């Protein structure tokens, strides 16, 4: 039945853990609406013939009243069907929005007109994303210039990718193979050629691929490296280097000691409260927002002294900083509290690398 529907609707193979359930919902919506349309069309045709004009006699049509149970049944039935679809779709959406904790993380940067994939161990590739079958993969995605959209038809997944923030998408490939990735948001002249592939490998093949790559991280990469890549090392190491380069450590600590800005220790995944706005849970999007627009949300107990890093940090550096802060999620906070009394905070903090961050 699944294969029949798939053939009739010209759908690509189902190659992710969510593809079948997405398709089943699609099949049920399309079958019900098609059957409904067919029934209306058939009834209209029959009535057209049955009540066609015959002769000159002009009889008045009697007033027709619909029985109440029929009317109620029709309304409740139709509404119930739509609500059932909504509930099923909403539950699927919620599952697809929450990546499992043990997922393999890959940073995705979209730019006119290519996709760059950076793996946590430091390697990266252009337009080829290699993943293992049967293991969740969490894509942490941002764009460098304009809005793009990461679309993998075989996985039944699509996510807009927006400059200045990180959005996430996760999937679990269910069959080995090579699946096309398209950009699904018009992004300029070469939009239609902004393509990539996901290569899903069996776990043992993936392990071998991963090992090969680690052994020759620089020239063993078939797809090359982007010019703004760090000198090497994993993303956490690249994050430390970027933080040192941009003077982040002048205000932020990594060991939980309170300083001019909030410590990065234990920050990721924790709840944050702010002066004058609602609390949030610290994730990739919040961290990026804080780097680009630090005045938007001032953490309670801190002075609004951080400059914006919009334009000063490359997408790769932001990704590396996010990975660094994420790696510190289990470091306990030192001292009694991170909330410094406001009076002890100096007005003009020393900034080690002021000239570097000027756009
Ligand atoms: Cu990128 Cu269209």
PDB file of C-alpha atoms and ligand atoms in Angstrom, residues 110-113 115 146-149 183-188 190-192 194, ligand 1:
ATOM      1  CA  UNK A 110      24.944  28.098   4.203  1.00  0.00           C
ATOM      2  CA  UNK A 111      26.286  30.786   1.900  1.00  0.00           C
ATOM      3  CA  UNK A 112      25.775  31.839  -1.678  1.00  0.00           C
ATOM      4  CA  UNK A 113      25.924  29.153  -3.044  1.00  0.00           C
ATOM      5  CA  UNK A 115      26.706  24.204   2.048  1.00  0.00           C
ATOM      6  CA  UNK A 146      20.875  35.567   3.102  1.00  0.00           C
ATOM      7  CA  UNK A 147      18.133  33.129   4.048  1.00  0.00           C
ATOM      8  CA  UNK A 148      18.577  29.640   2.616  1.00  0.00           C
ATOM      9  CA  UNK A 149      16.622  26.478   3.327  1.00  0.00           C
ATOM     10  CA  UNK A 183      18.193  24.863  -1.151  1.00  0.00           C
ATOM     11  CA  UNK A 184      14.473  25.556  -0.875  1.00  0.00           C
ATOM     12  CA  UNK A 185      14.543  29.332  -0.430  1.00  0.00           C
ATOM     13  CA  UNK A 186      15.295  31.635  -3.357  1.00  0.00           C
ATOM     14  CA  UNK A 187      18.697  33.053  -2.487  1.00  0.00           C
ATOM     15  CA  UNK A 188      20.101  34.557  -5.669  1.00  0.00           C
ATOM     16  CA  UNK A 190      22.688  30.278  -8.432  1.00  0.00           C
ATOM     17  CA  UNK A 191      19.914  29.230  -6.046  1.00  0.00           C
ATOM     18  CA  UNK A 192      18.817  26.307  -8.198  1.00  0.00           C
ATOM     19  CA  UNK A 194      22.923  25.242  -4.503  1.00  0.00           C
TER      20      UNK A 194
HETATM   21 CU1  LIG B   1      20.469  29.040  -1.011  1.00  0.00          CU
HETATM   22 CU2  LIG B   1      18.535  29.119  -2.407  1.00  0.00          CU
END
